[in-house]
Amino acid sequence: EKAQIGVTGLAVMGRNLARNFARHGHTVALHNRSYGRTKELVEQFGHEGTFIPAETAEEFVASLERPRRVVIMVKAGGPTDAVIDEFAPLLEPGDMLIDAGNAHYLDTRRREAALKEKGLHFVGAGVSGGEEGALHGPSIMPGGPKESYDALGPLLEDIAAKVDGEPCCVHVGPDGAGHFVKMVHNGIEYADMQLIAEAYDLLRQVGGHEPGEIAEIFSGWNEGRLGSYLIEITAEVLKQVDAASGKPFVDIVLDQAEQKGTGRWTVQAALDLGVPVSGIAESVFARALSGGADVRKAAADAGLPGPSAAAAHPGDLQADVEQALFASKIVAYAQGFQQIQAASKEYDWEIDPGAMAKIWRAGCIIRAKFLDFIKQAYDKQPELATLLVDDYFLDAVSGAQDAWRRVVATSAAHGIPSPGFSSALAYYDGLRAERLPAALIQGQRDFFGAHTYRRVDKPGSFHTLWATDDRTEIES
Ligand code: 6PG
């Protein structure tokens, strides 16, 4: 008997993906750099399905039915290239290498192009949902050549999370599209987490609530429109009490957020595409600020002052924070989806944004009720310029904006950083402004560098001769 699919790289994610395939009745070939892990998997989980353990790459490849489907689950970067270099010479035209790690989409584009020359299909697949997701049903975002999906899609759809029986897996687009979308998923994840953290901070510092009480508030919110995996686990984390000290868990954890890089990549890509993903950028920078221990210590030592006095929040803080959180979340998603659309145009990926919202409804870290509305918005209008103008979201931000302003004002007045809430509001006000001060910037650019400007009243490019006495305008 041959295996339908193989997994190489059997650390926890690879192991759980392999088990998931086996639990769905597929025969799974197993390979790992050290055979010990492979043996261990079969010993521990062999009863869950049919596994074919292989000691060598050659054995592994020989145990696969054709076209061969090889899932690579190793560290992004060099290790992925090493595995590709090991397997590509053993494969035949039509076989597939599926990189299920968090690879950079430009690496995926490069690898796909190189393997295409050998007749191999390289599929960069985003996989979200952590260890549990990999085992019980992740959200899967495969890119790569469309024709590879015919042979690969059904297997991936089998193991993916389901919403009303529909799999959270779809062919995203060619070459790096899948990994790009996964990267933006993670960027949005960062923004979501930052906004939730700001909500907690305000409820604690302005509202005077203890972590346990805030857990209750989040549990309540989870029943409403904010309902999502991240809100749910936030309540769990806030409820946690440290066994050693008896203190709230959140108080014994060092307040320096770490990152592996996908959020940063999202912002780097957005800068190149010229898409303002300020919500994601602020969340990456907020982590960097938190981690800058030396700078924070210098500030503390210098005694940078906070506000001398601050008035109480002029309203129902809890209700207002819920509004600010929801509105800011809408902005972050609107920005992320705009980035996906911009990249899709740039690379001719033809990504369907509604389909992305659809496959994020379960399995992945940002799964949320709210994604149904995003799906509906793009189903109604695939070319939607921004989610903010869709009826549902327009209605939500209209209802939230006064509360949102009160929350941002309160955080500033109390000296509590809310980069997520504030920048989202600034973005919102930037979009709705009738006139932006960008006109002045154009004037400055023209003054010092003759960079020219366009006029509101006629077409063409103009330059003012700033150095002359009469400062006449010329058409350039
Ligand atoms: C997922 C997660 C996963 C990983 C993050 C963590 O979708 O399952 O996003 O990919 O846990 O990359 O990212 P940081 O370590 O950068 O916070």
Coordinates of C-alpha atoms and ligand atoms in Angstrom, one line a residue:
E1 CA 0.0 0.0 0.0
K2 CA 1.2 3.5 -0.9
A3 CA 0.6 6.7 1.1
Q4 CA -1.7 9.4 -0.2
I5 CA 0.4 12.1 1.5
G6 CA 3.7 12.4 3.3
V7 CA 4.8 14.8 6.0
T8 CA 8.5 15.6 6.6
G9 CA 9.4 17.6 9.7
L10 CA 7.7 16.0 12.7
A11 CA 7.9 18.6 15.4
V12 CA 4.6 19.3 17.0
M13 CA 2.9 21.1 14.0
G14 CA 4.0 18.4 11.5
R15 CA 3.1 15.6 13.9
N16 CA -0.4 17.0 14.4
L17 CA -1.0 17.5 10.7
A18 CA 0.2 14.0 10.0
R19 CA -2.2 12.6 12.7
N20 CA -5.0 14.7 11.3
F21 CA -4.6 13.2 7.8
A22 CA -4.4 9.7 9.3
R23 CA -7.5 10.3 11.4
H24 CA -9.3 11.2 8.2
G25 CA -8.5 7.8 6.7
H26 CA -5.5 8.8 4.6
T27 CA -2.3 6.7 4.7
V28 CA 0.5 9.0 5.7
A29 CA 4.2 8.6 5.0
L30 CA 6.4 10.0 7.7
H31 CA 9.9 11.4 7.6
N32 CA 12.0 13.4 10.0
R33 CA 15.7 14.4 10.0
S34 CA 16.2 12.2 13.0
Y35 CA 14.3 8.9 12.9
G36 CA 13.7 8.9 16.6
R37 CA 10.8 11.4 16.2
T38 CA 9.3 9.3 13.4
K39 CA 9.4 6.2 15.5
E40 CA 7.9 8.0 18.5
L41 CA 5.0 9.2 16.5
V42 CA 4.1 5.7 15.3
E43 CA 4.5 4.3 18.8
Q44 CA 2.3 6.9 20.4
F45 CA -0.3 7.5 17.7
G46 CA 0.0 4.5 15.4
H47 CA -3.5 3.4 16.5
E48 CA -5.1 6.5 15.0
G49 CA -4.6 5.5 11.4
T50 CA -2.2 4.1 8.9
F51 CA 1.4 5.5 8.9
I52 CA 4.4 4.5 6.8
P53 CA 7.5 5.5 8.7
A54 CA 10.6 6.1 6.5
E55 CA 14.1 6.3 7.7
T56 CA 15.5 7.9 4.5
A57 CA 14.2 10.5 2.1
E58 CA 14.4 7.9 -0.7
E59 CA 12.3 5.4 1.3
F60 CA 9.8 8.2 2.0
V61 CA 9.5 9.2 -1.6
A62 CA 9.1 5.6 -2.7
S63 CA 6.2 5.0 -0.3
L64 CA 4.1 7.8 -1.8
E65 CA 1.5 7.3 -4.6
R66 CA 1.7 9.5 -7.6
P67 CA 1.5 12.4 -8.0
R68 CA 3.4 12.6 -4.8
R69 CA 2.2 15.0 -2.1
V70 CA 5.0 16.0 0.3
V71 CA 4.1 18.3 3.2
I72 CA 7.1 20.2 4.5
M73 CA 6.8 21.4 8.1
V74 CA 10.1 22.7 9.1
K75 CA 11.4 26.1 10.3
A76 CA 11.0 28.9 7.7
G77 CA 14.1 30.1 5.8
G78 CA 17.3 28.0 5.5
P79 CA 15.8 24.7 6.8
T80 CA 13.0 24.9 4.2
D81 CA 15.5 25.3 1.4
A82 CA 17.5 22.4 2.7
V83 CA 14.5 20.1 2.7
I84 CA 13.6 21.2 -0.8
D85 CA 17.1 20.6 -2.0
E86 CA 17.0 17.1 -0.5
F87 CA 13.6 16.1 -2.0
A88 CA 13.4 17.9 -5.3
P89 CA 16.0 15.6 -7.0
L90 CA 14.0 12.5 -5.9
L91 CA 10.6 13.7 -7.3
E92 CA 9.2 13.4 -10.7
P93 CA 7.2 15.9 -12.8
G94 CA 3.7 16.5 -11.5
D95 CA 4.7 15.8 -7.9
M96 CA 4.0 18.4 -5.2
L97 CA 6.0 19.9 -2.4
I98 CA 3.7 21.7 0.1
D99 CA 5.4 24.2 2.4
A100 CA 3.1 24.5 5.4
G101 CA 5.3 26.7 7.4
N102 CA 5.2 30.5 7.9
A103 CA 7.4 31.2 4.9
H104 CA 7.9 34.7 3.5
Y105 CA 5.8 35.0 0.3
L106 CA 8.8 36.2 -1.7
D107 CA 10.7 33.0 -0.8
T108 CA 7.7 31.1 -1.9
R109 CA 7.6 32.9 -5.2
R110 CA 11.3 32.2 -5.7
R111 CA 10.9 28.5 -4.8
E112 CA 7.8 28.0 -6.9
A113 CA 9.5 29.5 -10.0
A114 CA 12.6 27.3 -9.5
L115 CA 10.7 24.1 -9.0
K116 CA 8.4 24.8 -11.9
E117 CA 11.4 24.5 -14.2
K118 CA 11.8 20.9 -13.0
G119 CA 8.1 20.2 -13.6
L120 CA 7.4 20.1 -9.8
H121 CA 4.5 21.9 -8.2
F122 CA 5.5 24.0 -5.2
V123 CA 2.6 25.0 -3.0
G124 CA 3.1 27.6 -0.2
A125 CA 0.3 26.9 2.2
G126 CA -0.6 29.1 5.1
V127 CA -1.8 27.0 8.0
S128 CA -3.3 28.7 11.1
G129 CA -4.6 27.4 14.3
G130 CA -1.6 26.4 16.3
E131 CA -1.0 22.9 17.6
E132 CA -4.7 22.3 18.3
G133 CA -5.7 23.5 15.0
A134 CA -3.2 21.3 13.2
L135 CA -4.7 18.3 14.9
H136 CA -8.4 19.1 14.9
G137 CA -8.9 21.3 11.9
P138 CA -6.8 24.3 10.9
S139 CA -7.6 27.1 8.5
I140 CA -5.6 26.4 5.4
M141 CA -4.5 28.9 2.8
P142 CA -2.8 27.1 -0.1
G143 CA -1.2 29.1 -3.0
G144 CA 0.8 27.6 -5.9
P145 CA -0.3 26.5 -9.3
K146 CA -4.1 26.1 -9.6
E147 CA -3.9 22.7 -11.2
S148 CA -2.1 21.3 -8.1
Y149 CA -5.3 22.0 -6.1
D150 CA -7.2 19.3 -8.1
A151 CA -5.0 16.6 -6.5
L152 CA -4.2 18.3 -3.3
G153 CA -7.3 20.4 -2.4
P154 CA -9.6 17.4 -1.4
L155 CA -7.0 16.2 1.1
L156 CA -6.5 19.6 2.7
E157 CA -10.2 20.2 2.7
D158 CA -10.6 16.9 4.6
I159 CA -8.4 18.0 7.5
A160 CA -9.4 21.7 7.6
A161 CA -11.8 23.2 10.1
K162 CA -15.5 23.3 8.9
V163 CA -18.2 25.9 9.2
D164 CA -21.7 24.4 8.5
G165 CA -19.9 21.5 6.7
E166 CA -17.8 23.9 4.5
P167 CA -14.1 23.6 4.7
C168 CA -11.9 26.5 5.8
C169 CA -9.6 25.9 2.9
V170 CA -9.6 27.3 -0.6
H171 CA -7.0 27.8 -3.4
V172 CA -5.9 31.4 -2.6
G173 CA -4.1 32.2 -5.8
P174 CA -0.8 31.3 -7.6
D175 CA 2.8 31.2 -6.3
G176 CA 3.1 33.2 -3.0
A177 CA -0.6 34.1 -2.6
G178 CA -1.2 31.6 0.1
H179 CA 1.7 32.6 2.2
F180 CA 1.0 36.3 1.6
V181 CA -2.6 35.9 2.9
K182 CA -1.3 33.9 5.9
M183 CA 1.2 36.7 6.7
V184 CA -1.6 39.3 6.6
H185 CA -3.7 37.0 8.8
N186 CA -0.9 37.2 11.3
G187 CA -0.6 40.9 11.0
I188 CA -4.3 41.2 11.7
E189 CA -3.8 38.8 14.6
Y190 CA -1.1 41.2 16.0
A191 CA -3.5 44.2 15.7
D192 CA -6.4 42.3 17.3
M193 CA -4.2 41.3 20.2
Q194 CA -2.9 44.8 20.7
L195 CA -6.4 46.3 20.7
I196 CA -7.6 43.7 23.3
A197 CA -4.6 44.5 25.4
E198 CA -5.4 48.2 25.3
A199 CA -9.0 47.5 26.3
Y200 CA -7.7 45.5 29.3
D201 CA -5.3 48.2 30.3
L202 CA -8.0 50.9 30.3
L203 CA -10.5 48.8 32.2
R204 CA -7.8 48.1 34.8
Q205 CA -6.1 51.5 35.1
V206 CA -9.1 53.8 34.5
G207 CA -11.9 51.5 35.4
G208 CA -10.1 50.1 38.5
H209 CA -11.1 46.5 37.7
E210 CA -9.1 43.5 38.8
P211 CA -8.0 41.0 36.2
G212 CA -10.7 38.5 37.4
E213 CA -13.4 41.1 36.8
I214 CA -12.0 42.0 33.4
A215 CA -12.1 38.3 32.5
E216 CA -15.8 38.4 33.2
I217 CA -16.2 41.5 31.0
F218 CA -14.4 39.8 28.2
S219 CA -16.5 36.6 28.6
G220 CA -19.6 38.9 28.3
W221 CA -18.3 40.5 25.2
N222 CA -17.5 37.1 23.7
E223 CA -21.3 36.5 23.6
G224 CA -21.8 39.6 21.5
R225 CA -20.5 41.0 18.2
L226 CA -16.9 40.8 19.5
G227 CA -17.2 37.0 19.8
S228 CA -13.9 35.4 18.8
Y229 CA -11.3 33.0 19.8
L230 CA -8.9 35.8 20.9
I231 CA -11.5 37.4 23.2
E232 CA -12.3 33.9 24.6
I233 CA -8.7 33.1 25.4
T234 CA -8.1 36.6 26.8
A235 CA -10.8 35.8 29.5
E236 CA -9.0 32.5 30.2
V237 CA -5.6 34.2 30.6
L238 CA -7.0 37.0 32.8
K239 CA -8.7 34.4 35.0
Q240 CA -5.5 32.5 35.6
V241 CA -3.9 32.8 39.0
D242 CA -0.2 32.1 39.5
A243 CA 0.2 29.1 41.7
A244 CA 3.5 30.1 43.2
S245 CA 2.7 33.6 44.2
G246 CA -1.1 33.6 44.3
K247 CA -1.1 36.7 42.1
P248 CA -2.9 37.2 38.9
F249 CA -1.0 35.4 36.2
V250 CA -0.9 38.5 34.0
D251 CA 1.0 40.3 36.8
I252 CA 3.8 37.8 37.0
V253 CA 4.6 37.7 33.3
L254 CA 7.3 40.0 32.1
D255 CA 5.7 42.8 30.1
Q256 CA 7.8 42.4 26.9
A257 CA 6.0 41.0 23.9
E258 CA 8.0 38.9 21.6
Q259 CA 7.5 38.2 17.9
K260 CA 8.7 35.8 15.3
G261 CA 8.4 38.1 12.4
T262 CA 5.2 37.7 10.4
G263 CA 3.7 40.9 11.8
R264 CA 6.9 42.8 10.8
W265 CA 6.8 41.2 7.3
T266 CA 3.2 42.4 6.9
V267 CA 4.2 46.0 7.6
Q268 CA 7.3 45.8 5.4
A269 CA 5.2 44.5 2.5
A270 CA 2.6 47.2 3.2
L271 CA 5.2 49.9 3.0
D272 CA 6.3 48.7 -0.4
L273 CA 2.7 48.4 -1.6
G274 CA 1.9 51.8 -0.2
V275 CA -1.1 50.6 1.8
P276 CA -1.6 52.2 5.2
V277 CA -1.9 49.3 7.6
S278 CA -1.4 51.6 10.6
G279 CA -3.2 49.3 13.0
I280 CA -0.9 46.4 12.2
A281 CA 2.2 48.7 12.2
E282 CA 1.2 50.2 15.6
S283 CA 0.9 46.7 17.1
V284 CA 4.3 45.6 15.8
F285 CA 5.8 48.8 17.2
A286 CA 4.0 48.4 20.5
R287 CA 5.7 45.0 20.9
A288 CA 9.0 46.6 20.0
L289 CA 8.5 49.3 22.5
S290 CA 7.5 46.8 25.2
G291 CA 10.7 44.8 24.5
G292 CA 13.0 47.9 24.6
A293 CA 14.0 47.3 28.2
D294 CA 16.9 49.7 28.1
V295 CA 14.9 52.6 26.7
R296 CA 12.1 52.0 29.1
K297 CA 14.5 52.0 32.0
A298 CA 16.1 55.2 30.9
A299 CA 12.7 56.8 30.7
A300 CA 11.8 55.5 34.2
D301 CA 15.1 56.7 35.6
A302 CA 14.5 60.2 34.1
G303 CA 11.0 60.2 35.5
L304 CA 9.2 61.2 32.4
P305 CA 6.1 62.8 33.9
G306 CA 2.5 61.7 33.3
P307 CA -0.6 63.9 33.6
S308 CA -0.9 65.9 36.8
A309 CA -4.6 65.3 37.0
A310 CA -7.2 63.5 34.9
A311 CA -10.9 63.7 34.9
A312 CA -13.0 60.6 35.2
H313 CA -14.2 59.0 32.0
P314 CA -17.3 60.9 30.8
G315 CA -19.5 58.0 30.2
D316 CA -19.9 54.2 30.8
L317 CA -16.3 53.2 30.4
Q318 CA -17.0 49.5 29.8
A319 CA -19.6 50.1 27.1
D320 CA -17.4 52.8 25.5
V321 CA -14.3 50.5 25.5
E322 CA -16.4 47.8 23.8
Q323 CA -17.3 50.3 21.1
A324 CA -13.7 51.5 20.7
L325 CA -12.5 47.9 20.5
F326 CA -15.0 47.0 17.8
A327 CA -14.5 50.1 15.7
S328 CA -10.7 49.8 15.9
K329 CA -10.9 46.1 15.0
I330 CA -13.0 47.0 11.9
V331 CA -10.3 49.5 10.9
A332 CA -7.5 46.9 11.3
Y333 CA -9.4 44.3 9.2
A334 CA -10.3 46.9 6.6
Q335 CA -6.6 47.8 6.3
G336 CA -5.5 44.1 6.1
F337 CA -8.0 43.3 3.4
Q338 CA -7.0 46.4 1.5
Q339 CA -3.4 45.1 1.6
I340 CA -4.5 41.7 0.3
Q341 CA -6.3 43.4 -2.6
A342 CA -3.3 45.6 -3.4
A343 CA -0.9 42.6 -3.5
S344 CA -3.4 40.6 -5.5
K345 CA -3.4 43.4 -8.1
E346 CA 0.4 43.8 -8.0
Y347 CA 1.1 40.1 -8.5
D348 CA -2.0 39.2 -10.6
W349 CA -3.2 36.7 -7.9
E350 CA -6.9 37.3 -8.4
I351 CA -7.6 36.7 -4.7
D352 CA -11.2 36.7 -3.7
P353 CA -11.3 38.6 -0.5
G354 CA -14.7 37.2 0.5
A355 CA -13.3 33.7 0.2
M356 CA -10.4 34.7 2.6
A357 CA -13.0 35.9 5.2
K358 CA -14.9 32.7 4.7
I359 CA -11.9 30.4 5.4
W360 CA -10.9 32.5 8.5
R361 CA -14.3 31.8 10.2
A362 CA -13.0 28.7 11.9
G363 CA -9.7 27.0 12.6
C364 CA -7.4 30.0 12.6
I365 CA -6.3 32.3 15.4
I366 CA -8.4 35.3 14.3
R367 CA -11.6 33.3 13.9
A368 CA -14.6 35.4 14.8
K369 CA -18.3 35.9 14.2
F370 CA -17.4 39.2 12.6
L371 CA -15.8 37.4 9.6
D372 CA -19.3 36.4 8.4
F373 CA -20.0 40.1 7.8
I374 CA -16.8 40.6 6.0
K375 CA -17.6 37.7 3.7
Q376 CA -21.0 39.1 3.1
A377 CA -19.6 42.6 2.3
Y378 CA -17.3 41.2 -0.4
D379 CA -19.9 38.8 -1.7
K380 CA -22.1 41.8 -2.3
Q381 CA -19.4 44.0 -3.7
P382 CA -16.1 42.2 -4.7
E383 CA -14.4 45.5 -5.6
L384 CA -15.3 47.2 -2.3
A385 CA -12.8 50.1 -1.8
T386 CA -12.8 49.6 2.0
L387 CA -14.9 47.6 4.4
L388 CA -15.7 50.8 6.3
V389 CA -18.2 51.8 3.6
D390 CA -20.1 48.5 3.6
D391 CA -23.6 49.0 5.3
Y392 CA -22.9 46.7 8.3
F393 CA -19.5 48.3 9.1
L394 CA -20.6 51.8 8.3
D395 CA -23.4 51.3 10.7
A396 CA -21.1 49.9 13.4
V397 CA -18.5 52.7 13.2
S398 CA -21.3 55.4 13.0
G399 CA -22.7 54.0 16.3
A400 CA -19.3 53.6 17.9
Q401 CA -17.5 56.8 16.9
D402 CA -18.5 59.0 19.8
A403 CA -17.6 56.4 22.4
W404 CA -14.4 55.7 20.5
R405 CA -13.4 59.4 20.7
R406 CA -14.2 59.5 24.4
V407 CA -12.0 56.4 25.0
V408 CA -9.0 57.9 23.0
A409 CA -9.4 61.2 24.9
T410 CA -9.5 59.4 28.2
S411 CA -6.5 57.3 27.5
A412 CA -4.5 60.5 26.5
A413 CA -5.8 62.4 29.6
H414 CA -4.8 59.5 31.9
G415 CA -1.4 58.9 30.2
I416 CA -2.3 55.4 29.2
P417 CA -0.9 54.4 25.8
S418 CA -3.5 53.4 23.3
P419 CA -1.6 53.4 19.9
G420 CA -4.1 50.9 18.5
F421 CA -7.3 52.8 19.4
S422 CA -5.8 56.2 18.6
S423 CA -4.2 55.3 15.3
A424 CA -7.4 53.5 14.1
L425 CA -9.4 56.6 15.0
A426 CA -6.9 58.8 13.2
Y427 CA -7.2 56.6 10.1
Y428 CA -11.0 56.8 10.3
D429 CA -10.9 60.6 10.5
G430 CA -8.3 60.7 7.8
L431 CA -10.6 58.7 5.4
R432 CA -13.6 60.9 6.2
A433 CA -11.8 64.3 6.0
E434 CA -13.0 66.5 3.3
R435 CA -9.6 68.2 3.0
L436 CA -6.4 66.8 4.4
P437 CA -3.3 68.9 5.2
A438 CA -1.5 66.9 2.5
A439 CA -2.0 70.0 0.3
L440 CA 0.4 71.8 2.6
I441 CA 2.9 69.0 2.3
Q442 CA 2.7 69.3 -1.5
G443 CA 3.5 73.0 -1.1
Q444 CA 6.5 72.3 1.0
R445 CA 7.8 69.7 -1.4
D446 CA 7.4 72.1 -4.3
F447 CA 9.1 74.8 -2.3
F448 CA 12.3 73.0 -1.4
G449 CA 12.5 70.5 -4.2
A450 CA 10.4 71.7 -7.2
H451 CA 8.5 68.4 -6.8
T452 CA 5.4 70.0 -8.4
Y453 CA 1.7 69.8 -7.3
R454 CA -1.7 69.3 -8.9
R455 CA -4.4 71.9 -8.6
V456 CA -8.0 71.3 -7.6
D457 CA -9.4 73.4 -10.4
K458 CA -7.6 72.2 -13.5
P459 CA -5.5 69.2 -14.7
G460 CA -1.7 69.2 -15.1
S461 CA 1.3 69.6 -12.9
F462 CA 2.5 72.9 -11.6
H463 CA 5.5 74.5 -10.0
T464 CA 5.7 77.9 -8.2
L465 CA 8.9 79.8 -8.7
W466 CA 9.4 80.3 -5.0
A467 CA 12.8 81.9 -5.3
T468 CA 11.5 84.7 -7.5
D469 CA 10.0 87.9 -6.2
D470 CA 6.7 87.5 -7.8
R471 CA 6.5 83.7 -7.2
T472 CA 4.7 83.0 -10.5
E473 CA 3.3 79.6 -11.2
I474 CA 4.5 77.6 -14.2
E475 CA 3.0 74.5 -15.7
S476 CA 5.6 71.8 -15.7
Ligands
6PG1 C1 -1.4 30.9 13.6 C2 -0.4 31.7 14.4 C3 1.0 31.1 14.3 C4 2.0 31.6 15.3 C5 2.2 33.1 15.2 C6 2.8 33.7 16.4 O1 -2.0 31.4 12.7 O2 -1.5 29.7 14.0 O3 -0.3 33.0 13.8 O4 1.4 31.2 13.0 O5 1.6 31.3 16.5 O6 3.1 33.2 14.1 O7 3.5 34.8 16.0 P1 4.5 35.6 16.9 O8 5.4 34.6 17.6 O9 5.2 36.5 15.9 O10 3.6 36.3 17.9

